[in-house]
Coordinates of C-alpha atoms and ligand atoms in Angstrom, one line a residue:
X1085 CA 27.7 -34.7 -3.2
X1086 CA 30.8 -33.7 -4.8
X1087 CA 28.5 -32.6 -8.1
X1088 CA 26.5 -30.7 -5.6
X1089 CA 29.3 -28.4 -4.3
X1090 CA 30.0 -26.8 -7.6
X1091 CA 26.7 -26.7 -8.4
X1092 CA 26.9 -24.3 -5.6
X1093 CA 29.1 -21.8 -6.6
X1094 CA 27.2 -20.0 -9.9
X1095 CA 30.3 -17.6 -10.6
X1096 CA 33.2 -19.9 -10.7
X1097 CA 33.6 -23.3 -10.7
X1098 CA 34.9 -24.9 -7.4
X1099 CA 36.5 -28.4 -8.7
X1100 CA 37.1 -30.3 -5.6
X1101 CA 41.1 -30.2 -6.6
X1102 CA 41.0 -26.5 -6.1
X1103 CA 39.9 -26.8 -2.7
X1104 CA 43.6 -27.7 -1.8
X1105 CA 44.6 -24.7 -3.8
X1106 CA 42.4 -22.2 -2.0
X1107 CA 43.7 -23.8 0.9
X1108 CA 47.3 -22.7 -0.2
X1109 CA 46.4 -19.4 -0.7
X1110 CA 44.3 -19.0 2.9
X1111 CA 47.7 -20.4 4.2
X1112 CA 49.3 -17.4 2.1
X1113 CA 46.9 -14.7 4.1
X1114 CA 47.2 -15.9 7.2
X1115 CA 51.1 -16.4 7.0
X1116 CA 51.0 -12.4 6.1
X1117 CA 49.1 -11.6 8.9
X1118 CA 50.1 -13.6 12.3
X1119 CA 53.6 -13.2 13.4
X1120 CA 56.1 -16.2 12.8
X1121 CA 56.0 -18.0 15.7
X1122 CA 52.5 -17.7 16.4
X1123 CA 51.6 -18.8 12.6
X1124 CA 54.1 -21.5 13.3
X1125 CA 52.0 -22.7 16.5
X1126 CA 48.7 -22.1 15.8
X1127 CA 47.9 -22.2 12.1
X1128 CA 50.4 -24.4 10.7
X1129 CA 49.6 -27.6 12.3
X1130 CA 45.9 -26.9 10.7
X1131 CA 44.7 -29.5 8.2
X1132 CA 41.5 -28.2 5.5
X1133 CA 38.7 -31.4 5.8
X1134 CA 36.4 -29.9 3.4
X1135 CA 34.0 -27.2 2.7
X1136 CA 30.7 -27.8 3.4
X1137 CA 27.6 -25.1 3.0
X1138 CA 29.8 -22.2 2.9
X1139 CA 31.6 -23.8 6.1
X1140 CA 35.0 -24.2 5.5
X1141 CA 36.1 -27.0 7.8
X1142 CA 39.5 -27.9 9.0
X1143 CA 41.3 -30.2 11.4
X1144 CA 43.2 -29.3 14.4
X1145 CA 45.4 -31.9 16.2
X1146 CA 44.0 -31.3 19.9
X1147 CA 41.3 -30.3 21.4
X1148 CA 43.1 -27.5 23.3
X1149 CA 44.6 -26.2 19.8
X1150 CA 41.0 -26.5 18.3
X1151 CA 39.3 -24.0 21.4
X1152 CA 42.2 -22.0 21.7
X1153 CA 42.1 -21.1 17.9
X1154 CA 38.4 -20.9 17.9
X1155 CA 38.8 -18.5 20.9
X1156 CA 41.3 -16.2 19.5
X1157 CA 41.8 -16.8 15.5
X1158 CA 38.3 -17.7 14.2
X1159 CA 37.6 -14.3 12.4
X1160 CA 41.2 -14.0 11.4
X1161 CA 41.2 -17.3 9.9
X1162 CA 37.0 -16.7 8.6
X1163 CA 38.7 -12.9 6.8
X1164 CA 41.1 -15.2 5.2
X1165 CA 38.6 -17.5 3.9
X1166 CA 35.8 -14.6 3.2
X1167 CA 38.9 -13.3 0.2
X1168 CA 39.8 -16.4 -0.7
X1169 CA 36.6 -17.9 -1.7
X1170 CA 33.4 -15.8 -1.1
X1171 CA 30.8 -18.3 -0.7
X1172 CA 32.8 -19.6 2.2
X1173 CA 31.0 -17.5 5.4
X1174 CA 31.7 -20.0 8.7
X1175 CA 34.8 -21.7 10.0
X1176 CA 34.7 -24.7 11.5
X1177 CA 37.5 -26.8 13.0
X1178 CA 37.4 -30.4 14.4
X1179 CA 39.9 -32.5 16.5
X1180 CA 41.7 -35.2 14.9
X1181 CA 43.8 -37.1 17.3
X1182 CA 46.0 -39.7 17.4
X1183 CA 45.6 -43.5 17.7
X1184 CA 48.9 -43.5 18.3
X1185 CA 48.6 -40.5 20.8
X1186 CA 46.0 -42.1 22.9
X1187 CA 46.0 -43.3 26.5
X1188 CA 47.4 -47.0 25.8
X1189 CA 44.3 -48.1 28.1
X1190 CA 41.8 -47.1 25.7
X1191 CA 41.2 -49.9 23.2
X1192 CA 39.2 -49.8 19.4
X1193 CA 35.4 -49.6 20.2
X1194 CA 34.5 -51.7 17.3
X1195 CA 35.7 -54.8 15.7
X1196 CA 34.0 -53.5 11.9
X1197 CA 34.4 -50.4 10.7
X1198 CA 37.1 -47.6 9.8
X1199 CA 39.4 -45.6 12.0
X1200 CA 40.8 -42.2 11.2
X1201 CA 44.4 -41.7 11.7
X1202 CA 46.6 -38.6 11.4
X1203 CA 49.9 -38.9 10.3
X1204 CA 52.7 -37.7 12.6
X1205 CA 52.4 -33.7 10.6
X1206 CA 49.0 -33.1 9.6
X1207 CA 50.6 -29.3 8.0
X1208 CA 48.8 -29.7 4.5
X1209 CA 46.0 -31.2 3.5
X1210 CA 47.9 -34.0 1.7
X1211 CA 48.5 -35.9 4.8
X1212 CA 45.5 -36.5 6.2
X1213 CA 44.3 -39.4 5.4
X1214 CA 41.8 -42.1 6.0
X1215 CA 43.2 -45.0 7.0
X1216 CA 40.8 -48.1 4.8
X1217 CA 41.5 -50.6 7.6
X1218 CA 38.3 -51.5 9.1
X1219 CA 37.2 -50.1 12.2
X1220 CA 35.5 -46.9 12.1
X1221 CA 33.6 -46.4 15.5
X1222 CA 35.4 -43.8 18.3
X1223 CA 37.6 -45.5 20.8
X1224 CA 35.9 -46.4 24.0
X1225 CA 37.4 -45.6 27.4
X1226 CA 37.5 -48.7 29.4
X1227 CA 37.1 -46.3 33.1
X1228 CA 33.9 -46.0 31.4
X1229 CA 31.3 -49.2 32.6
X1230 CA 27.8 -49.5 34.1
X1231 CA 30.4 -51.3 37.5
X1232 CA 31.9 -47.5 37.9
X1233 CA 28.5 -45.7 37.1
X1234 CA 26.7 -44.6 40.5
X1235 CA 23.6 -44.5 40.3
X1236 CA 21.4 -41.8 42.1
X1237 CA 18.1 -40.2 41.5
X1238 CA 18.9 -38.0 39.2
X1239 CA 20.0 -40.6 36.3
X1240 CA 18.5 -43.7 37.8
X1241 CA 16.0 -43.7 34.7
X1242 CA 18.8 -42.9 32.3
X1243 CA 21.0 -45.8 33.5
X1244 CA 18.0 -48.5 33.7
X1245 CA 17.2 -47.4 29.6
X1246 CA 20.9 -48.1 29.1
X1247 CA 21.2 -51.1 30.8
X1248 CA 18.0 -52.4 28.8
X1249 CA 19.8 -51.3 25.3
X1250 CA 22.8 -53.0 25.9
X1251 CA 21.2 -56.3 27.5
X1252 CA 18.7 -57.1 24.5
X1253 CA 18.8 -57.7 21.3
X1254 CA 15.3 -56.7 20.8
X1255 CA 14.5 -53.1 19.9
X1256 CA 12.5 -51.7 22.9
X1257 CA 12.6 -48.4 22.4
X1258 CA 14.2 -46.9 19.7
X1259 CA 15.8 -44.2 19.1
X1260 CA 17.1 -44.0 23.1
X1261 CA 18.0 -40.2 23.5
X1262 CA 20.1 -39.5 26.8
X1263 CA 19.8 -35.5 27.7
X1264 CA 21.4 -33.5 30.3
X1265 CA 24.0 -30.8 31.2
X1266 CA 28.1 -31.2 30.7
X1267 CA 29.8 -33.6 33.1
X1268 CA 26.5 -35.4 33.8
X1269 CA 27.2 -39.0 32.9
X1270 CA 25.9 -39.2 29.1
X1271 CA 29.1 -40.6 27.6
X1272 CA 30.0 -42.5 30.6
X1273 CA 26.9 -44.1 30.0
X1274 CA 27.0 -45.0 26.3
X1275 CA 30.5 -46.4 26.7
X1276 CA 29.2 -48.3 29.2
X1277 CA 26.3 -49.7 26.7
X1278 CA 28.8 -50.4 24.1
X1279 CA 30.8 -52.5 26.5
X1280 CA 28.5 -54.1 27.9
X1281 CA 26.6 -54.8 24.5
X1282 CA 30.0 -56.1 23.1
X1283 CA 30.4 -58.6 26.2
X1284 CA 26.6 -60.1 25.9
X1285 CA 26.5 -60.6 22.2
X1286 CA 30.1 -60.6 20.5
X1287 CA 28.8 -61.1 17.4
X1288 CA 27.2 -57.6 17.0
X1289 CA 28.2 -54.6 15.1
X1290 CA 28.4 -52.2 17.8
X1291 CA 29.4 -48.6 16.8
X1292 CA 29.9 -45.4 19.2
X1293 CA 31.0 -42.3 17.7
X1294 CA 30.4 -38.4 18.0
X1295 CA 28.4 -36.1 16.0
X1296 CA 31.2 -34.3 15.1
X1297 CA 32.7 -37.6 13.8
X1298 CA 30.2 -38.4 12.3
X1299 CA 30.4 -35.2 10.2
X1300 CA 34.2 -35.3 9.5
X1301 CA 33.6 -39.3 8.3
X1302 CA 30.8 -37.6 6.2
X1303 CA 32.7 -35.0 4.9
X1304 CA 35.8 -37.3 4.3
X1305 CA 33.9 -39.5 2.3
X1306 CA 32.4 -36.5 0.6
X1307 CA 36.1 -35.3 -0.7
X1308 CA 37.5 -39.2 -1.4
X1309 CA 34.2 -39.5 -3.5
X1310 CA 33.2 -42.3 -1.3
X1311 CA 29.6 -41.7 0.1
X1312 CA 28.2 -45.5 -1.2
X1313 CA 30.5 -46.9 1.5
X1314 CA 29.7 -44.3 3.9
X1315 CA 26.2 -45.2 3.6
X1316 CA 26.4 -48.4 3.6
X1317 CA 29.2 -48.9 6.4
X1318 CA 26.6 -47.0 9.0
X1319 CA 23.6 -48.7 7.7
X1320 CA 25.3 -51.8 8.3
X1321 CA 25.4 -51.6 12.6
X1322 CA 23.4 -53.2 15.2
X1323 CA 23.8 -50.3 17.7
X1324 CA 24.6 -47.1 16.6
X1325 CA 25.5 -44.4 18.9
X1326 CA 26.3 -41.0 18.5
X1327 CA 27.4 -38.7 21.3
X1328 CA 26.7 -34.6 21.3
X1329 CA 24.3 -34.6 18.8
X1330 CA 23.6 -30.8 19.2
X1331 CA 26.9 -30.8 17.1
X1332 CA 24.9 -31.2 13.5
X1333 CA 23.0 -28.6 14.7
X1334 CA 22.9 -25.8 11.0
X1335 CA 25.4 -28.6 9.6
X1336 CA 22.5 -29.0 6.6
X1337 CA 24.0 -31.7 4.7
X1338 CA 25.7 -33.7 7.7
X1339 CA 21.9 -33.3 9.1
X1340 CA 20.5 -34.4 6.2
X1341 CA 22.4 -37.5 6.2
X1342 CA 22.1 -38.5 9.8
X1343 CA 18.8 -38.2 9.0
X1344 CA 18.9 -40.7 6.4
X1345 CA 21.2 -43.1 8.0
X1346 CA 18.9 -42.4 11.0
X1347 CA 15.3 -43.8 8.9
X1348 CA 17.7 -46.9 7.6
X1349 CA 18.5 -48.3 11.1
X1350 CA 15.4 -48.0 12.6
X1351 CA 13.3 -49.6 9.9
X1352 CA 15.6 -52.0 10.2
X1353 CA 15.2 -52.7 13.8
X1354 CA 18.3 -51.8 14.6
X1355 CA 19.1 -50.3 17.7
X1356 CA 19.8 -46.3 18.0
X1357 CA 21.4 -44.6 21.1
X1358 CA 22.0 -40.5 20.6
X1359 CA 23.1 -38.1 23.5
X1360 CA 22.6 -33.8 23.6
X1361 CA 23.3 -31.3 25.6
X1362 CA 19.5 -30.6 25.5
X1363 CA 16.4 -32.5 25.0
X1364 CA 15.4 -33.1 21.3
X1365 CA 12.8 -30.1 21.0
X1366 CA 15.3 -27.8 22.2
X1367 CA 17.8 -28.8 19.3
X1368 CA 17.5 -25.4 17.6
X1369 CA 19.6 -25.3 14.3
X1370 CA 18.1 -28.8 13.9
X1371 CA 14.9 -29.3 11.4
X1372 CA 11.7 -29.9 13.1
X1373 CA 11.3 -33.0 11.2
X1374 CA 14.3 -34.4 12.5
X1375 CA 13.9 -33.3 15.8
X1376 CA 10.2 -34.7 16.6
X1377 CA 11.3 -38.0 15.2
X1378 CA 14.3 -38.1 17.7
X1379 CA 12.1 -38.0 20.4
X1380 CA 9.7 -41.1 19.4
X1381 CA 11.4 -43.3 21.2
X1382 CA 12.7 -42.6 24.9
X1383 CA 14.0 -39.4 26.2
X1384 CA 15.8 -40.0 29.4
X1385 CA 16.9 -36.2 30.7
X1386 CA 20.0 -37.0 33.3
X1387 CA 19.5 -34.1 36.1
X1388 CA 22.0 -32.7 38.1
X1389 CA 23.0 -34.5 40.7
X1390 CA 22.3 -34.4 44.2
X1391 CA 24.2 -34.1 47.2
X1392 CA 24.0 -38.0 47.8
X1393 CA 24.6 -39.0 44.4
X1394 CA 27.9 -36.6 44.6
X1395 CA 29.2 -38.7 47.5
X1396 CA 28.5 -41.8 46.6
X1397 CA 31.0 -41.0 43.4
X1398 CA 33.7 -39.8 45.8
X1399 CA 33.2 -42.9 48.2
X1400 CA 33.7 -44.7 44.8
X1401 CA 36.7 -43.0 44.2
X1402 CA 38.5 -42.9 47.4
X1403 CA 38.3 -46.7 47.6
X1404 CA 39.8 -46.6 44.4
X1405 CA 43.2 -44.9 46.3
X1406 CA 43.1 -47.3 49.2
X1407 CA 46.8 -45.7 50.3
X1408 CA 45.8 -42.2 50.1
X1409 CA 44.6 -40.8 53.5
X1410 CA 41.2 -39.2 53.4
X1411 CA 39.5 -37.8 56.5
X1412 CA 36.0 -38.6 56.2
X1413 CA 34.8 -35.0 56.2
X1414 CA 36.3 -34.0 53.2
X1415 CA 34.0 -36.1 51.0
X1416 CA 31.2 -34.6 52.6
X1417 CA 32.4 -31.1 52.1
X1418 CA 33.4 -32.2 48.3
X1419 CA 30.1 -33.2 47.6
X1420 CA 28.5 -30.4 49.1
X1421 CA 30.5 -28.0 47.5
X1422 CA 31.3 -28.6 43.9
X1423 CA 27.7 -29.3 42.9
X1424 CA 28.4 -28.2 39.0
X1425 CA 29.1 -31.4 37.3
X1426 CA 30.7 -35.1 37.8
X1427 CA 33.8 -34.4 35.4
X1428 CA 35.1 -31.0 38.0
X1429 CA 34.1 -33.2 41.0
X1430 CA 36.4 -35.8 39.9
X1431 CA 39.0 -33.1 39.6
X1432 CA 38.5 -31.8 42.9
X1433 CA 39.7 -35.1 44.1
X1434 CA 42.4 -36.5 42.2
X1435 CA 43.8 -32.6 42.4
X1436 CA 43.6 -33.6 46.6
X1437 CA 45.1 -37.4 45.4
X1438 CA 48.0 -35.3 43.9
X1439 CA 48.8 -33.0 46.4
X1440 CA 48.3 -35.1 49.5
X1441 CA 50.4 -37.8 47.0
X1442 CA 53.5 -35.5 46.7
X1443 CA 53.3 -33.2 49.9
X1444 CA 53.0 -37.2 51.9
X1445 CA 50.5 -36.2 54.2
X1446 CA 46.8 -37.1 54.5
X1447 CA 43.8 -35.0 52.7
X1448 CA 42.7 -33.0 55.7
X1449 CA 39.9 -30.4 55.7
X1450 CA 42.1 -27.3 56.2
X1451 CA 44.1 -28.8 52.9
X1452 CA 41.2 -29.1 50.7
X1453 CA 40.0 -25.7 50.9
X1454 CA 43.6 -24.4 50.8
X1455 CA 44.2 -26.3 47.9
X1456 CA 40.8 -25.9 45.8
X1457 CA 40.2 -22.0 46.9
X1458 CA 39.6 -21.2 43.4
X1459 CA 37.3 -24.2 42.4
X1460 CA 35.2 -23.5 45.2
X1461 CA 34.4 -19.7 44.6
X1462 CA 33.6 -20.8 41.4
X1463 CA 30.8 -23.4 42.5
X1464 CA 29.5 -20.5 44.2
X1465 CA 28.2 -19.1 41.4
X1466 CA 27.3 -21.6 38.7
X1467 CA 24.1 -21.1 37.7
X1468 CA 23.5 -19.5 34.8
X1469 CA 20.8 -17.5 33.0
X1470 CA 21.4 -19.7 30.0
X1471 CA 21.4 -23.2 32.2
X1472 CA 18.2 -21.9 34.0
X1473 CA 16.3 -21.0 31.2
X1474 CA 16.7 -24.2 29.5
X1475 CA 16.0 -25.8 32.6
X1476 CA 12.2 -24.5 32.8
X1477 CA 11.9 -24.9 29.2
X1478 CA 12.4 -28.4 29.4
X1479 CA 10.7 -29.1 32.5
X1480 CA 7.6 -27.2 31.1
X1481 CA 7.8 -29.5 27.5
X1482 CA 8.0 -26.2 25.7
X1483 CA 10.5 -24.9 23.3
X1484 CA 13.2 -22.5 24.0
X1485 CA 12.8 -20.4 21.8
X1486 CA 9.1 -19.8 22.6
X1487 CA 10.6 -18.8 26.1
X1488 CA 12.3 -16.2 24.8
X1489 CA 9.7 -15.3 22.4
X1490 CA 6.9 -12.5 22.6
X1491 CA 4.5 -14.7 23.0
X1492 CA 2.2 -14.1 25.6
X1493 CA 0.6 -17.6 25.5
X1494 CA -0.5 -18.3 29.1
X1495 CA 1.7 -22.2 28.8
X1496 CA 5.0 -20.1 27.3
X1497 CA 3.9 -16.7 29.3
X1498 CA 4.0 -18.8 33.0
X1499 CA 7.2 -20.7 32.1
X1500 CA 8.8 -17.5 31.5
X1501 CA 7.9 -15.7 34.6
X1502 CA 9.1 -18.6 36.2
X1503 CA 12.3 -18.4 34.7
X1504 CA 12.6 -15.1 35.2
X1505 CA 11.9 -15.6 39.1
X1506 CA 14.2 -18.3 39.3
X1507 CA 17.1 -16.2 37.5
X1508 CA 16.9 -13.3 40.0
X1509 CA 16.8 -15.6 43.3
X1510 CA 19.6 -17.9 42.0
X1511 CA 22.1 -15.8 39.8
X1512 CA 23.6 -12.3 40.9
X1513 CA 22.0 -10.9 37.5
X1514 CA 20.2 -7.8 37.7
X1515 CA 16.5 -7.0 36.6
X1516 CA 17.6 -5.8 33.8
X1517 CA 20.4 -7.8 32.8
X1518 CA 18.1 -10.6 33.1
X1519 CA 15.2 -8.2 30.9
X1520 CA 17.8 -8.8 28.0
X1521 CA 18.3 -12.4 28.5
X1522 CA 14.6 -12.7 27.7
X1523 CA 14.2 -11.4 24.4
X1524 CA 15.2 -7.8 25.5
X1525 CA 12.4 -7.1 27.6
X1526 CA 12.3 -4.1 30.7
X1527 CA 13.5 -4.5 33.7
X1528 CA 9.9 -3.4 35.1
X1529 CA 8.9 -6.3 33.0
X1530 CA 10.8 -9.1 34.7
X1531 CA 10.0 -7.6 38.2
X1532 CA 6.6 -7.9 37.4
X1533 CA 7.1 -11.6 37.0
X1534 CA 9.1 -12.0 40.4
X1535 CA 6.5 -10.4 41.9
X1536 CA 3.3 -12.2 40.4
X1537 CA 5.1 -15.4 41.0
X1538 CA 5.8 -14.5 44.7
X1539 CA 2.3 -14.4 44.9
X1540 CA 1.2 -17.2 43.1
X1541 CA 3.5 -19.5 45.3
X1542 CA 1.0 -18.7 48.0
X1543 CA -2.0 -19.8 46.3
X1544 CA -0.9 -22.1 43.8
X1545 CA 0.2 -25.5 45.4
X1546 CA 1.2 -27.1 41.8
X1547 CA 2.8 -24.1 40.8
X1548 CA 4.8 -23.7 44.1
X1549 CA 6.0 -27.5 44.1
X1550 CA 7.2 -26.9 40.5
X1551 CA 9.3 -24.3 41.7
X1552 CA 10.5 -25.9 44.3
X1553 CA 11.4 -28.8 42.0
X1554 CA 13.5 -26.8 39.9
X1555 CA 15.0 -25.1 42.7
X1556 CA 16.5 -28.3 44.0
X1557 CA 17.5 -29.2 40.8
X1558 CA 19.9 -26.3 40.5
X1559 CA 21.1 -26.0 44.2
X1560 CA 21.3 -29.8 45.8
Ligands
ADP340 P1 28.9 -35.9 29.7 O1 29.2 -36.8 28.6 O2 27.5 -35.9 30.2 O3 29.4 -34.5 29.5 P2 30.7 -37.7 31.0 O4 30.1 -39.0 30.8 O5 31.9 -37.4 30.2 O6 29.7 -36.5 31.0 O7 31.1 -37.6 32.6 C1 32.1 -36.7 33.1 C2 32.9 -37.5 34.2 O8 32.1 -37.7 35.3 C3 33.4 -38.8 33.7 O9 34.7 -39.0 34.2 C4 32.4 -39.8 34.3 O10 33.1 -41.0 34.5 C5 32.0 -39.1 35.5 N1 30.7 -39.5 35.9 C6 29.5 -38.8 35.6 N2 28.5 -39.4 36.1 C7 28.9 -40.4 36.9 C8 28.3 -41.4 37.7 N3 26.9 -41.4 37.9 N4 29.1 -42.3 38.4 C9 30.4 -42.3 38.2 N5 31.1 -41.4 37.4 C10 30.3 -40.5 36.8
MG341 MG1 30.1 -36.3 26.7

């Protein structure tokens, strides 16, 4: 790999030790052009990984730092790059936290493997390093189990896939690929496998880690000239899991080598778990190849929940905080309420737990909607174009990008119209705001589509219970 990247460069020859001195000098720009304190803040806590397909990657210490600096820097910090080294036309930077920093709850996910640790000032290059002990899976959060997973219609099919992964040896199905929106449940429910996996059969080599791990392990090896034990570390697992898969998505090489490590495990028999944002055929940025194969084995989409599901998880948690007063209403009104995801559901209620905790008084109606004003104007208008459209995509098996294509197909042409439809009665969009969602097409277009389907929901039983479908999907 190493022989590859200055094969890349025709003009001038990038030696891998030069990296760290382009790195100096992108330092040098960006010095020049933020102010002291913010280059102080912001920039000088960043760490260079590698560069990989003219995607210079770094490291950022937290997550917030990493957004924030995506947010607000990235073309400052691309400009830099861009006269620095000209082949380098993406930024990309990646979290690299702590052991050390971590909840003391959260405990090594894997007996075998490596573990990446960040000195206490990750300022140059220099000082992050790979630690060679052996662990090399992502921690696991033990909140995380199949016990504290409630289980609802919406990922009952999900959860009985992952109980079956972590409760046999035997390959079943293979690889198992958990989709659905943020906050859903996905890594909840592959820490839960790994637990559980590690509890029935000790002896395994069970390893959990993100995409985006995956990649900086990749590229890590790639810079310390390591890739044999790369390969051979992740071709040596029982269960393999990686989380947010849509991360590799245009990352060629760190595709390319999933892919491979992907192949080894599964002609091996060897178990394979992988979680997305989206369902594999909607992976876009990811090569065809790669993404029929991901779907050979079982795709379990996890839906949004539904109003029962959403209470059961608050009961759940409110008999976790036995002294905390809750009226019973409240956990209805939660539930109906915050409908966007499980993870700002949760935060509704331990924001309640902390107020009601410091103010000494039970959580009261009146309170709750004092107290989460702002959180619930916000859950009145979640959907989005983007979430709907994907929706229907998936729910008709057809790729995205054919729904926003030209295509006039009658099995893309429908979908659309339905999407279309289901954007103008659930989102505040206008006709033709939502036109240029869909490819840039008219206004008159789109309420051509409202209209047709208006109609055919009075004719078309199959049609009508489809929509109806997806319109409990997005509203329960
Ligand atoms: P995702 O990985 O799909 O974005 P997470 O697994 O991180 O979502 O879930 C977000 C939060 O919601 C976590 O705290 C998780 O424990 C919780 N959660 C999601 N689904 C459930 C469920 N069915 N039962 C209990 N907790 C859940
Ligand atoms: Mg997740």
């Amino acid at each position: 790999m190493a022989k590859k990247l200055i094969q890349q460069d025709p003009t001038k020859v990038i030696l891998k030790d030069t990296i760290d001195a382009q790195w100096v000098s992108v330092l040098d720009y960006l010095r020049s052009d933020f102010d002291e304190s913010s280059y102080k803040s912001w920039i000088k806590p960043l760490a260079l990984v590698n560069i990989e397909d003219g995607c210079a990657v770094m490291a950022a210490p937290t997550r917030f730092m990493r957004n924030w600096i995506m947010e607000n820097f990235s073309e400052r910090i691309k400009s830099a790059w861009s006269k620095v080294n000209g082949h380098v036309n993406d930024i990309e930077i990646m979290v690299l936290s702590s052991h050390k920093g971590l909840d003391h709850k959260v405990l090594p996910a894997s007996p075998s493997g490596k573990i990446l640790k960040k000195t206490t000032d990750i300022a140059s290059t220099e000082q992050v390093k790979i630690i060679r002990d052996d662990q090399f899976g992502a921690l696991l959060d033990p909140r995380f189990t199949f016990d504290s997973f409630v289980v609802g219609k919406s990922n009952e099919l999900a959860y009985a896939a992952a109980r079956r992964v972590a409760e046999n040896k035997d390959v079943n199905f293979n690889p198992l690929f958990l989709h659905g929106g943020v906050g859903l449940g996905k890594t909840h429910l592959m820490h839960s496998i790994a637990w559980a996996n590690r509890e029935y059969f000790p002896e395994r080599k069970v390893v959990y880690l993100s995409a985006e791990q995956f990649m900086y392990q990749f590229v890590s090896s790639i810079r310390y000239k390591d890739t044999m034990s790369f390969k051979k570390k992740f071709r040596n697992v029982d269960l393999l899991m990686i989380d947010d898969l849509q991360f590799i998505a245009n990352k060629n090489s760190t595709q390319e080598e999933f892919f491979h490590t992907f192949n080894a495990l599964i002609d091996h028999h060897r178990q394979v778990v992988l979680s997305a944002d989206r369902s594999p055929s909607n992976l876009d940025g990811v090569e065809e190849r790669i993404r029929s194969r991901l779907g050979w084995g079982l795709v379990a989409d996890i839906h949004p929940t539904d109003y029962e599901l959403r209470l059961g998880i608050l009961q759940q948690k409110a008999n976790g905080v036995p002294e905390v007063e809750i009226q019973s209403e409240v956990l209805e009104f939660l539930a109906r309420r915050i409908s966007s995801n499980v993870r700002e559901l949760e935060g509704a209620f331990n924001r309640m737990v902390a107020h009601s905790t410091l103010i000494g008084r039970p959580i009261t109606l009146d309170m709750t909607q004092e107290v989460l004003q702002d959180l619930l104007r916000a859950n009145d208008r979640r959907v989005t174009a983007d979430e709907i459209q994907r929706r229907v995509a998936d729910y008709f098996n057809i790729k995205l990008s054919d729904l926003l294509s030209a295509r006039r197909a009658r099995q893309v042409a429908r979908p659309r119209q339905v999407a279309m439809y289901l954007c103008k009665h659930l989102t505040s969009k206008s006709l033709p705001s939502i036109g240029r969602k869909f490819g840039g097409r008219d206004h008159t277009t789109v309420m051509h589509a409202v209209k047709r389907i208006d109609e055919l929901r009075q004719t078309d039983s199959v049609l009508d219970e489809d929509i109806l479908h997806l319109e409990r999907m997005f509203s329960t």
